[in-house]
Short mmCIF file of C-alpha atoms and ligand atoms in Angstrom, two decimals:
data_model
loop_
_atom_site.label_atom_id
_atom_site.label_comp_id
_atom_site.label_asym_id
_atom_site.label_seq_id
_atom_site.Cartn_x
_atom_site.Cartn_y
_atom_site.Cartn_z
CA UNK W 1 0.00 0.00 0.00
CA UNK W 2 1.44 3.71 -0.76
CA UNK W 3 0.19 6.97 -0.12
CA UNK W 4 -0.10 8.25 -3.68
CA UNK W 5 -2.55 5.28 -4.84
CA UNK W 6 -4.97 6.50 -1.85
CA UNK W 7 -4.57 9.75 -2.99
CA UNK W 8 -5.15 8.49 -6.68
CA UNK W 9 -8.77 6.60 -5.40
CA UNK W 10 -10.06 10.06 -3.56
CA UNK W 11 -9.28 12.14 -6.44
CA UNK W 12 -11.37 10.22 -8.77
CA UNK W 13 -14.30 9.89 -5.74
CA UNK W 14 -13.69 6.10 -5.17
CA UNK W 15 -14.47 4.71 -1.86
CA UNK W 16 -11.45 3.51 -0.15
CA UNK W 17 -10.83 0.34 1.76
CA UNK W 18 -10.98 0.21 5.77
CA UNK W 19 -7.19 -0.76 5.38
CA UNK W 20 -6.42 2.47 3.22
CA UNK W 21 -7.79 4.44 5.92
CA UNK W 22 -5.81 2.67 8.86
CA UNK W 23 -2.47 3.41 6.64
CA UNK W 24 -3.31 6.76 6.26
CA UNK W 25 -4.51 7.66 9.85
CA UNK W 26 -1.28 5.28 11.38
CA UNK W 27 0.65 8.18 9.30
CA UNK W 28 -1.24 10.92 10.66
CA UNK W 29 -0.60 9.90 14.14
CA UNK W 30 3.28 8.37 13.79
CA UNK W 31 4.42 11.11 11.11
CA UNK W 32 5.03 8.80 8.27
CA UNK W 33 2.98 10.80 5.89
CA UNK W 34 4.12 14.23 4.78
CA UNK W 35 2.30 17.08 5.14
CA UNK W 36 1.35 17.89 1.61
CA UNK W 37 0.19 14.60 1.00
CA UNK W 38 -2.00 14.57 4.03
CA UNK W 39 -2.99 17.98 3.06
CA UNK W 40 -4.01 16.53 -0.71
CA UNK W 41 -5.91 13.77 0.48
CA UNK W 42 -8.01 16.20 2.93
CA UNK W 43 -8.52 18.18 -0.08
CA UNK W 44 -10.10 15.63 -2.02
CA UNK W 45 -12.18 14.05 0.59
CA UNK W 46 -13.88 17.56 1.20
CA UNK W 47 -14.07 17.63 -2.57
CA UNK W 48 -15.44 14.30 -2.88
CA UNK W 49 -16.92 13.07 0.14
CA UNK W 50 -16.97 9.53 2.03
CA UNK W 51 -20.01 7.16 2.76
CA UNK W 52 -21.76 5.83 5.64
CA UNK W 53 -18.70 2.74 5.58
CA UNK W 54 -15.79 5.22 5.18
CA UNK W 55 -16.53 7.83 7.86
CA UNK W 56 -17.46 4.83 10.65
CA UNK W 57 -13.60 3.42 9.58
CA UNK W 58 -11.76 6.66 9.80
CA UNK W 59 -13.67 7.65 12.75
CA UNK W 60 -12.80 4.01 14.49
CA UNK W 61 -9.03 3.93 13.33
CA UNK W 62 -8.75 7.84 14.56
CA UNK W 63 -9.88 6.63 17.98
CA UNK W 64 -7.80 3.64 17.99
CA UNK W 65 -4.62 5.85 16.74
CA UNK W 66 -3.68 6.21 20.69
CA UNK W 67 -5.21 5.42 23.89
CA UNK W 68 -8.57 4.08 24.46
CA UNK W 69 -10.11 4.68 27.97
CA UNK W 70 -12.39 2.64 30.06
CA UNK W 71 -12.86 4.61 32.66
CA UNK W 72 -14.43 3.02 35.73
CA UNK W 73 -16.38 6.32 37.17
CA UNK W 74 -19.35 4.62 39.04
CA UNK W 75 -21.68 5.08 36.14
CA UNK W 76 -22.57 5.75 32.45
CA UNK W 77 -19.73 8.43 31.28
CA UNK W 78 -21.76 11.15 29.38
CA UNK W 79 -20.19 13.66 27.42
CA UNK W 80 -21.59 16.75 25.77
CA UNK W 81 -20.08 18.61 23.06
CA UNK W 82 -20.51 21.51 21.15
CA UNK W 83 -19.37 22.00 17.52
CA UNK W 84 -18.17 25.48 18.42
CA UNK W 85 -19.76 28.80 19.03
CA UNK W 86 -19.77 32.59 20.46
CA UNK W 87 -20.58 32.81 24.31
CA UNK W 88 -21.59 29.48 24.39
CA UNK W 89 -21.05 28.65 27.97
CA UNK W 90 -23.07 25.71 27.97
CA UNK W 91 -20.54 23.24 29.68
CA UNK W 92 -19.86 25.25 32.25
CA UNK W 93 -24.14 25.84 33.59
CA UNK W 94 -24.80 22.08 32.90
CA UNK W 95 -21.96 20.11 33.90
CA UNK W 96 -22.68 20.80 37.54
CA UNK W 97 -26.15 20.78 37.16
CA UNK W 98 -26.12 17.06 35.67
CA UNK W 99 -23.48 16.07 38.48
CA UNK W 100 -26.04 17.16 40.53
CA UNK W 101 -28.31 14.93 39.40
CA UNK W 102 -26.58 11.95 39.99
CA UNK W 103 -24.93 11.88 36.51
CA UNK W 104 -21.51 11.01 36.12
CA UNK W 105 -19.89 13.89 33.44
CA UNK W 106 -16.28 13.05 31.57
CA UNK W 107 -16.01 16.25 30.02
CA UNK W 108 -12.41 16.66 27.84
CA UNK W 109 -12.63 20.10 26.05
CA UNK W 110 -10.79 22.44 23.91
CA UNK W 111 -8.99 25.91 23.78
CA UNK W 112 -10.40 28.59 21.86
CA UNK W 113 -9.89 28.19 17.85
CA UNK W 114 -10.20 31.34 15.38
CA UNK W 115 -13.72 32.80 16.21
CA UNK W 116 -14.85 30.68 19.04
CA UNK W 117 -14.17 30.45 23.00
CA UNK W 118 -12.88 27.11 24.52
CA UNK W 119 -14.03 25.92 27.96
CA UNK W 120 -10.82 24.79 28.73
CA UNK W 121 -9.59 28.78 28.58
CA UNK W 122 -12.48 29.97 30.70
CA UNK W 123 -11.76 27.71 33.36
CA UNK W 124 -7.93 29.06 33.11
CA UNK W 125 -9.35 32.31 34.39
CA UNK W 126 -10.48 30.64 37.93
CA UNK W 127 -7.26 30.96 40.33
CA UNK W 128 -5.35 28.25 40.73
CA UNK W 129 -7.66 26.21 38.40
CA UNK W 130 -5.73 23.20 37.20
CA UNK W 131 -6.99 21.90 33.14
CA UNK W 132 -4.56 18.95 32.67
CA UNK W 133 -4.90 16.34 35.23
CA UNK W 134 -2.76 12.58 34.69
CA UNK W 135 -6.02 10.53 33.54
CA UNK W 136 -6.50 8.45 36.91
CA UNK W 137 -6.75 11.98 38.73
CA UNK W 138 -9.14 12.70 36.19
CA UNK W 139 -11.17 9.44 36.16
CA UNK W 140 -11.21 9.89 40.31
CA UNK W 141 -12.80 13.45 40.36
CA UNK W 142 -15.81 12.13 38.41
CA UNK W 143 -16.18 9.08 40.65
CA UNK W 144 -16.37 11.34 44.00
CA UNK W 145 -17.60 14.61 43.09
CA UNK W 146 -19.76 13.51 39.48
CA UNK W 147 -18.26 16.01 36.87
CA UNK W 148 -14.58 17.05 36.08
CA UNK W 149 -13.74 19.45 32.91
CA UNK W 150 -9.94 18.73 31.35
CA UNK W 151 -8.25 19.79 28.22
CA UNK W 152 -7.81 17.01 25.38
CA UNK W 153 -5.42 14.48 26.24
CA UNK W 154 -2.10 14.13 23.86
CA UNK W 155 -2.63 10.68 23.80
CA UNK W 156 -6.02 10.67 23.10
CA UNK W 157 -6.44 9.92 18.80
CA UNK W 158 -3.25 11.95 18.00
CA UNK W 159 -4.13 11.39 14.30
CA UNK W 160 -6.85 13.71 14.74
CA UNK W 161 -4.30 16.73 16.86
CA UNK W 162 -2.35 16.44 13.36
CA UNK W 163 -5.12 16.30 10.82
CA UNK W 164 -7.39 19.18 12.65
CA UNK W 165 -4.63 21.23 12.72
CA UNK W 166 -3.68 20.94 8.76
CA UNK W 167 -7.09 21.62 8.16
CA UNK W 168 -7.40 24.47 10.12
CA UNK W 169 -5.54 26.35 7.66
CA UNK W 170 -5.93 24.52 4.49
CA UNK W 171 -9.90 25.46 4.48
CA UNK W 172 -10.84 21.75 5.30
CA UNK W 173 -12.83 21.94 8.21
CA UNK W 174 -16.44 22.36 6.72
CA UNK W 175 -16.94 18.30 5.91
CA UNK W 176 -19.39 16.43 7.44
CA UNK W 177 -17.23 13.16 7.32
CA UNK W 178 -14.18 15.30 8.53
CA UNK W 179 -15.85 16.98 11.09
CA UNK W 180 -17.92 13.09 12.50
CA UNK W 181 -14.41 11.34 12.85
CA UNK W 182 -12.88 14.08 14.33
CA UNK W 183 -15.29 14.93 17.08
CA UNK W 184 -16.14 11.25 17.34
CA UNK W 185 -12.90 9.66 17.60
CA UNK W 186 -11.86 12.09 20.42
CA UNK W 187 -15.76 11.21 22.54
CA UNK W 188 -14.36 7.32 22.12
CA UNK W 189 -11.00 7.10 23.11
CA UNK W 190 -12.15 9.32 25.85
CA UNK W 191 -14.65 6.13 26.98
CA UNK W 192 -17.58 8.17 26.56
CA UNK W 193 -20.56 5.68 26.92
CA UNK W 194 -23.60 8.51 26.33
CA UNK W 195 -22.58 11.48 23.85
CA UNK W 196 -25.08 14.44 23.95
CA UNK W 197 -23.98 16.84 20.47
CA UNK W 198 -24.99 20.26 20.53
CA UNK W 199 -24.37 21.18 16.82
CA UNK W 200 -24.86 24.89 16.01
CA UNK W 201 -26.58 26.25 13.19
CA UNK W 202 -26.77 30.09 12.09
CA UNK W 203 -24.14 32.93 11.65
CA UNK W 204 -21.59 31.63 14.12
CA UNK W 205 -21.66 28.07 12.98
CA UNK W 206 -19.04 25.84 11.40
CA UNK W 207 -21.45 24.27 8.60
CA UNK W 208 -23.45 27.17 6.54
CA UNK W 209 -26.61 26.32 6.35
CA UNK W 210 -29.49 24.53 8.85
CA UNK W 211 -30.04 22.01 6.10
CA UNK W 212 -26.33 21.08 6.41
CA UNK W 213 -26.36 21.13 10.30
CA UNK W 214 -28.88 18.41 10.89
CA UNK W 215 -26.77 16.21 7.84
CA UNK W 216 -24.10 17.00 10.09
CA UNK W 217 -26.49 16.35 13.53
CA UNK W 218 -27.42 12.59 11.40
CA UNK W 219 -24.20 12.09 9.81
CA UNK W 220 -22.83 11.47 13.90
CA UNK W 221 -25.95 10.05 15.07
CA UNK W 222 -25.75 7.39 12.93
CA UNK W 223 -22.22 7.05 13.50
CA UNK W 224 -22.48 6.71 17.52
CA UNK W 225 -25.22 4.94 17.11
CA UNK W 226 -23.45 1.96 14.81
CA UNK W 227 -20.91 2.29 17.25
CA UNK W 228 -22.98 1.02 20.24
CA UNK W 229 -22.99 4.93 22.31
CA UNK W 230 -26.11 6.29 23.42
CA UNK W 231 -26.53 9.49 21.20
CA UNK W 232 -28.64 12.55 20.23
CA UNK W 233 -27.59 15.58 18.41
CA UNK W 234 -29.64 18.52 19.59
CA UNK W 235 -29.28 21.44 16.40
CA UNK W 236 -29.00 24.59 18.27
CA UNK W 237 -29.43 28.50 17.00
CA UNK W 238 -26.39 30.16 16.61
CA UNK W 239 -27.44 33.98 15.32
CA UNK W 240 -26.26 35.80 17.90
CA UNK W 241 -24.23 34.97 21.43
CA UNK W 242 -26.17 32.05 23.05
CA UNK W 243 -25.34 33.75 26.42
CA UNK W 244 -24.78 38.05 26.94
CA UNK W 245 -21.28 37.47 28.03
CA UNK W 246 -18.37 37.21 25.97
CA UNK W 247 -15.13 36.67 27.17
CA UNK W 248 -13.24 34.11 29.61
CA UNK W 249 -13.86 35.10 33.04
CA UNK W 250 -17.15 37.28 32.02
CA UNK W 251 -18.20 33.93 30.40
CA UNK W 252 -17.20 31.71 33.78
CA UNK W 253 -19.65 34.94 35.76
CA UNK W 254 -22.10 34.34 33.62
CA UNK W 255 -22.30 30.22 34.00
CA UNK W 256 -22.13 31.59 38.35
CA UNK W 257 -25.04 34.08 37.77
CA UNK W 258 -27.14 31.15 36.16
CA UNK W 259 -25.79 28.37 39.00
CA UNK W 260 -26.87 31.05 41.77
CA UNK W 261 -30.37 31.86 40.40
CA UNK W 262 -29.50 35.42 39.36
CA UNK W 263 -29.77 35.46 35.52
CA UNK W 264 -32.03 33.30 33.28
CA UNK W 265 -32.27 33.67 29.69
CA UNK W 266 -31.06 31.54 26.29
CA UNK W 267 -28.38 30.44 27.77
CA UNK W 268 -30.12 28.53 30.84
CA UNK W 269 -32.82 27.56 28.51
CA UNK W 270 -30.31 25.93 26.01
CA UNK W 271 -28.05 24.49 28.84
CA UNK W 272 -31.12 22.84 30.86
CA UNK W 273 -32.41 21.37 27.63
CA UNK W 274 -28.89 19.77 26.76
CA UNK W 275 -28.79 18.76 30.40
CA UNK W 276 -32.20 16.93 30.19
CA UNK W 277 -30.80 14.83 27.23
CA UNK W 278 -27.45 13.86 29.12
CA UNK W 279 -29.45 12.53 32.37
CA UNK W 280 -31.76 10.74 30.06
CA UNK W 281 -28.51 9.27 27.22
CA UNK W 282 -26.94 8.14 30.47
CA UNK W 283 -29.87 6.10 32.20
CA UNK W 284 -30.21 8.58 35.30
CA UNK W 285 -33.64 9.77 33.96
CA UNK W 286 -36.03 8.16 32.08
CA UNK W 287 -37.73 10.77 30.27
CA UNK W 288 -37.01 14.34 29.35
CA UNK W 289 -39.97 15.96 31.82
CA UNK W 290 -38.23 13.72 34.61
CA UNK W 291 -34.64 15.28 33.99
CA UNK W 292 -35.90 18.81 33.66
CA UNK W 293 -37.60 18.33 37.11
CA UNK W 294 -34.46 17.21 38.48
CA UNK W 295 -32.47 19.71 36.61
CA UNK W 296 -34.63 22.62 37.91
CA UNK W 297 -34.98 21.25 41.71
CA UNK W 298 -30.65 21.13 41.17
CA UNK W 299 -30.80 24.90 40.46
CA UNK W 300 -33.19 25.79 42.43
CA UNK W 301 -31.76 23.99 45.85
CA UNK W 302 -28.53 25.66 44.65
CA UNK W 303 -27.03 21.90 44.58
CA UNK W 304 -25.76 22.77 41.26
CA UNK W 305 -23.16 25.89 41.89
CA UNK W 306 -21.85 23.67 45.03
CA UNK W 307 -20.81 20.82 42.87
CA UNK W 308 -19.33 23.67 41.00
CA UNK W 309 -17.59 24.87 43.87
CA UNK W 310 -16.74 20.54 44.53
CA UNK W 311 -15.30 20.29 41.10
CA UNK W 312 -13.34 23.90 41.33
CA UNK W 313 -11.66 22.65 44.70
CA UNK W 314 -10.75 19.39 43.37
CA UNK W 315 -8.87 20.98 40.45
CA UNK W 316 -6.71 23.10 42.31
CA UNK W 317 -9.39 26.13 41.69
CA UNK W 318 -10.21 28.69 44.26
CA UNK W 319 -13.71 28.00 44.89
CA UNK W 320 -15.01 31.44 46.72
CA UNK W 321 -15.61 32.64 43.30
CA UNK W 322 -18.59 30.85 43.36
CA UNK W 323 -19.58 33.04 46.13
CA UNK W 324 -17.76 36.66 45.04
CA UNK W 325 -17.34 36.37 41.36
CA UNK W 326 -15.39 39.94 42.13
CA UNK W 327 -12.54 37.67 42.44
CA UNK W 328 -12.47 36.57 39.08
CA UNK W 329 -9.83 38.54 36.93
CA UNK W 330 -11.61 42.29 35.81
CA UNK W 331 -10.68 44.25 33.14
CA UNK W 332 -9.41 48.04 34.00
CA UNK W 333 -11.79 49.63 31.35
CA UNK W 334 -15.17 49.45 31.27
CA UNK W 335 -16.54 51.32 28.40
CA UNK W 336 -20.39 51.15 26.81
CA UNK W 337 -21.06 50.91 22.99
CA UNK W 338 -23.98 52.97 22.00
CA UNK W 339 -26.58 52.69 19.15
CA UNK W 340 -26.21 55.29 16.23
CA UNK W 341 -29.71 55.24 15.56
CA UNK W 342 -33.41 53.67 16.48
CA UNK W 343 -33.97 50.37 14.97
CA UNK W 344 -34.60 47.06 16.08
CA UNK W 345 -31.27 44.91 16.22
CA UNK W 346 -32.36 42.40 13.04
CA UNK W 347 -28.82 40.55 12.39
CA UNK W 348 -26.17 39.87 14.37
CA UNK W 349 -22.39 38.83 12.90
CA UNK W 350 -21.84 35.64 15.31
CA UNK W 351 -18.20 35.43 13.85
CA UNK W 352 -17.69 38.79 13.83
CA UNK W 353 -18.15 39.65 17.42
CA UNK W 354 -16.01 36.50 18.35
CA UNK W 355 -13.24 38.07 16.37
CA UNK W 356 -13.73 41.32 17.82
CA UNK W 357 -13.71 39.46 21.47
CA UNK W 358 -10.23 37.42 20.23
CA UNK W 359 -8.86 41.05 18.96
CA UNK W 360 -9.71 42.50 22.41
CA UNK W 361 -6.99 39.84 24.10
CA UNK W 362 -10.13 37.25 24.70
CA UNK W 363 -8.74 34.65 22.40
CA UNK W 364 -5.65 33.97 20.52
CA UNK W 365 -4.00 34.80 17.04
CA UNK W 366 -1.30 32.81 16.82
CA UNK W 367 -1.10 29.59 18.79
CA UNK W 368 1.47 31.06 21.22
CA UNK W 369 -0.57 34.30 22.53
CA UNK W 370 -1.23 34.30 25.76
CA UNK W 371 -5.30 35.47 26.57
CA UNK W 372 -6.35 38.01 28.71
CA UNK W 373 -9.03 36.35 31.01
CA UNK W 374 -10.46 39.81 32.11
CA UNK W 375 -11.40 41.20 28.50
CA UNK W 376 -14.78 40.87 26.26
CA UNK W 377 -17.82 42.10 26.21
CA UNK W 378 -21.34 42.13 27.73
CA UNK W 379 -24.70 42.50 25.15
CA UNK W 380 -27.11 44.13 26.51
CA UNK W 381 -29.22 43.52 23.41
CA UNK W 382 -30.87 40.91 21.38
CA UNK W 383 -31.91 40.08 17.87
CA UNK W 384 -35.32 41.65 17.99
CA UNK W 385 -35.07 44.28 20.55
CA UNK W 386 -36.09 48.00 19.90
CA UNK W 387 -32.73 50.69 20.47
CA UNK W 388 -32.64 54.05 20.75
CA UNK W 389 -29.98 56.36 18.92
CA UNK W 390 -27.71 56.65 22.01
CA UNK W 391 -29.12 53.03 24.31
CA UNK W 392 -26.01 51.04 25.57
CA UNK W 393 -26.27 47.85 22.76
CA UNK W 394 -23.01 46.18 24.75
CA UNK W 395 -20.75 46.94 27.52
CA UNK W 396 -16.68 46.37 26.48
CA UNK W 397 -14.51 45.41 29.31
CA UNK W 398 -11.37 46.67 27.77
CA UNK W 399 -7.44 46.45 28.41
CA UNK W 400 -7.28 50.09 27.38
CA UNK W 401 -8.94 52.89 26.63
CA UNK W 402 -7.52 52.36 23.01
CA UNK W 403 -8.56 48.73 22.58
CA UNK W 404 -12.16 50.20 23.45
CA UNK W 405 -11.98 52.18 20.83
CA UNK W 406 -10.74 50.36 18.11
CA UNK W 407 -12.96 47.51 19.11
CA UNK W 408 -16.14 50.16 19.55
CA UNK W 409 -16.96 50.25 15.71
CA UNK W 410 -16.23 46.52 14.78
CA UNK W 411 -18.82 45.78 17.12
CA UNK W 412 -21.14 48.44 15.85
CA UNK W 413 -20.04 46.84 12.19
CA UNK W 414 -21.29 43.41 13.12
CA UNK W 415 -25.22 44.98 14.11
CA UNK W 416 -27.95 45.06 11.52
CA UNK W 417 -30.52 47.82 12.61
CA UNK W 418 -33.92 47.76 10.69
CA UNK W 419 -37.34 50.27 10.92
CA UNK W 420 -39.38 47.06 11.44
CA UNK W 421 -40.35 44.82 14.41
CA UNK W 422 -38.40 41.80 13.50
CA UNK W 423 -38.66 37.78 15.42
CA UNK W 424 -36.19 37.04 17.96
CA UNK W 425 -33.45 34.25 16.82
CA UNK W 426 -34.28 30.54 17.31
CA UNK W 427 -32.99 29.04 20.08
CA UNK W 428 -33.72 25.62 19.33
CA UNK W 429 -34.45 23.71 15.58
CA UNK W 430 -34.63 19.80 15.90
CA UNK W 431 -33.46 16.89 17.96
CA UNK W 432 -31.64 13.98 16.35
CA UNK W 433 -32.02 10.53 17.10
CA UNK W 434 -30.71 7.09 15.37
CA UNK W 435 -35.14 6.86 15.16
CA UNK W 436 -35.26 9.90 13.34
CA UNK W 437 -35.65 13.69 13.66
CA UNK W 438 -38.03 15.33 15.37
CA UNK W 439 -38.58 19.23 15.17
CA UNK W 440 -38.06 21.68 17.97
CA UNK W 441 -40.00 24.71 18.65
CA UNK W 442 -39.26 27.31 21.93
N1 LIG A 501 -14.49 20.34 16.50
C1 LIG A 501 -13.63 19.31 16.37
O1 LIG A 501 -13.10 18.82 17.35
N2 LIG A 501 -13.36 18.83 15.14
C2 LIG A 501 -13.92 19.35 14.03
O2 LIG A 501 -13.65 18.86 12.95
C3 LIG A 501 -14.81 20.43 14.17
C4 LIG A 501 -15.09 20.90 15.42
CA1 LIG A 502 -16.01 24.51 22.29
#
């Protein structure tokens, strides 16, 4: 077997074998294969595509290209993940909560890429909070306290660390069988047993369409499902920011607000409804009115921000910012963006804002940056609310007067206002099963 024949079949849209994908992926992960070739042969499978039978292999052989956990943690291991978005502090409300609830959370997440916020940054702006815990560590938090949130393992499918990160910059990442075996591979080696996908869909979203989001949503349902997981895709809105906060500390404030009772909005809404799936994937509830009882009694008992405050301590974290989130790191500017004119705020620029957010300090440009956990920004409006010329439409929490500034109009630049009373965004547009999909309306 050589590279170029493999490359040959892809070209010309031929299917390849299961063992053509294990000798490209074993080259992926061991550095055999060159970068250009690996780079060609991405190229032509976002060209040309792979079937139902070529996305399972290459998501099995990724998975099997390093270690594969089995993680004894007392229970079902349920994961959640997102496929990427702007103030989408989902992990950080529901984790906790589902802990709560008796469920047993495995949670391995990512730094911030281009446009988007990583969990695994926000937590970094908790003092003392420790993201990269020796596996048995890990594995022991979720047995005692129910929940534990780490960074991706290095040897956890390294095949994928190398082929995500060609494709990052080789415009690659928009392919539904690229995008299942990389997510995939990563939720089995990581012994996740019940997978709850939150796959966005709107101007922040990694596939461009809704129609391609639920092929997406599908494409992995039918994957996990073939591969014996428990697995739903819920297909979320992604117009504007799912919560108001942007940033890594505001965003960690925002998931405490929720925890404590004191804020409410899309981003609870999304989070308990992504909760209610992981209770029921994982066996701890049987039906989705069950887990949302439980869910809400876990809030409302304040349960929920103390296994927070558990699963802070038992990373290293200092927990009283559960209690004072004044501790968390704070920006030295606060400054507010006003409206220009009336209008009601019709289209937001998901992408756009993140960018402006990673500009501020909030995420990073080249791999090396280091973030700023103070900096971002709080919206004070939504996609459908009424402004008047001079109304505060978002707060900056700035490094400097001069980052305000220059970050005042690209913020501005990424608001549609119209004359015309226009529908808030979506929050929620189907739920995927291996049965089929059913439609969602909030
Ligand atoms: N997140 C991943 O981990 N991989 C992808 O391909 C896309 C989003
Ligand atoms: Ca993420």
């Amino acid at each position: 077997m050589d590279i170029i024949s493999i490359l040959e079949d892809k070209k010309h849209g031929r299917a390849l074998s299961r063992e053509q994908i294990a000798y490209f992926v074993k080259g992926a992960a061991d550095g055999s294969i060159a970068d250009y070739q690996l780079t060609a042969l991405l190229m032509a499978i976002r060209l040309n595509g792979m079937d139902a039978r070529e996305t399972a292999d290459l998501t099995m052989e990724m998975a099997a290209s390093g270690n594969m956990l089995n993680p004894d943690v007392g229970g079902t291991p349920v994961d959640k993940h997102s496929t990427g978005g702007v103030g989408d502090t989902t992990t950080l409300v529901l984790a906790p909560l589902v802990a709560a609830c008796g469920g047993k959370v495995l949670k391995m997440s990512g730094r911030g890429l281009g446009h988007t916020g990583g969990t695994i940054d926000k937590l970094e702006s908790i003092p003392g909070m420790r993201v990269e815990l020796p596996e048995e560590e890990f594995v022991s938090i979720v047995r005692r306290v129910g929940c534990a949130v780490v960074g991706q393992s290095p040897q956890l499918a390294p095949a994928d660390k190398r082929l995500y990160a060609l494709r990052d910059v080789t415009a690659t990442v928009d392919s539904v069988p690229l995008i299942v075996s990389s997510i995939l591979s990563k939720k089995f080696a990581a012994g996740a047993k019940a997978i709850v996908l939150d796959v966005k869909a709107g101007s922040g979203a990694i596939m461009p369409t809704l129609d391609a989001s639920i092929e997406l949503a599908k494409a992995m349902v039918s994957i996990g499902d073939h591969a014996g997981r428990k697995i739903v895709a819920v297909v979320s809105g992604m117009e504007e920011p799912l919560g108001s906060h942007v940033g890594n500390a505001l965003e960690v404030k925002e998931a405490i607000d929720i925890l404590s009772g004191r804020a409410a909005g899309p981003l609870k809404y999304v989070s308990l409804f992504l909760g209610s799936q992981m209770l029921v994937a994982s066996g701890v509830a049987n039906n989705e009115e069950e887990a949302l009882t439980k869910l809400n009694s876990a809030l409302e008992s304040g349960a929920g921000l103390r296994k927070l405050k558990e699963m802070i301590t038992a990373q290293g974290g200092d927990c009283r910012v559960c209690d004072d989130v004044s501790l968390l790191p704070k920006a030295p500017v606060l400054y507010p963006v006003k409206a220009r004119q009336d209008g009601y705020l019709s289209h937001v620029n998901g992408t756009a804002l993140g960018l402006a957010a990673q500009r501020m300090g909030a995420g990073r440009i080249s791999k090396t940056d280091k973030i700023d956990p103070a900096v971002g920004f709080v919206m004070e409006k939504r996609i459908g609310d009424f402004v008047k010329a001079g109304d505060t439409v978002c707060t900056l929490h700035a490094a400097s007067e001069q980052n305000a500034k220059e970050t005042e109009q690209r913020i501005l630049d990424a608001l549609t206002f119209v004359s015309d009373p226009t529908p808030k965004a979506r929050l929620l547009y189907a739920l995927v099963k291996p049965e089929g999909v059913t439609e969602l309306n909030d």
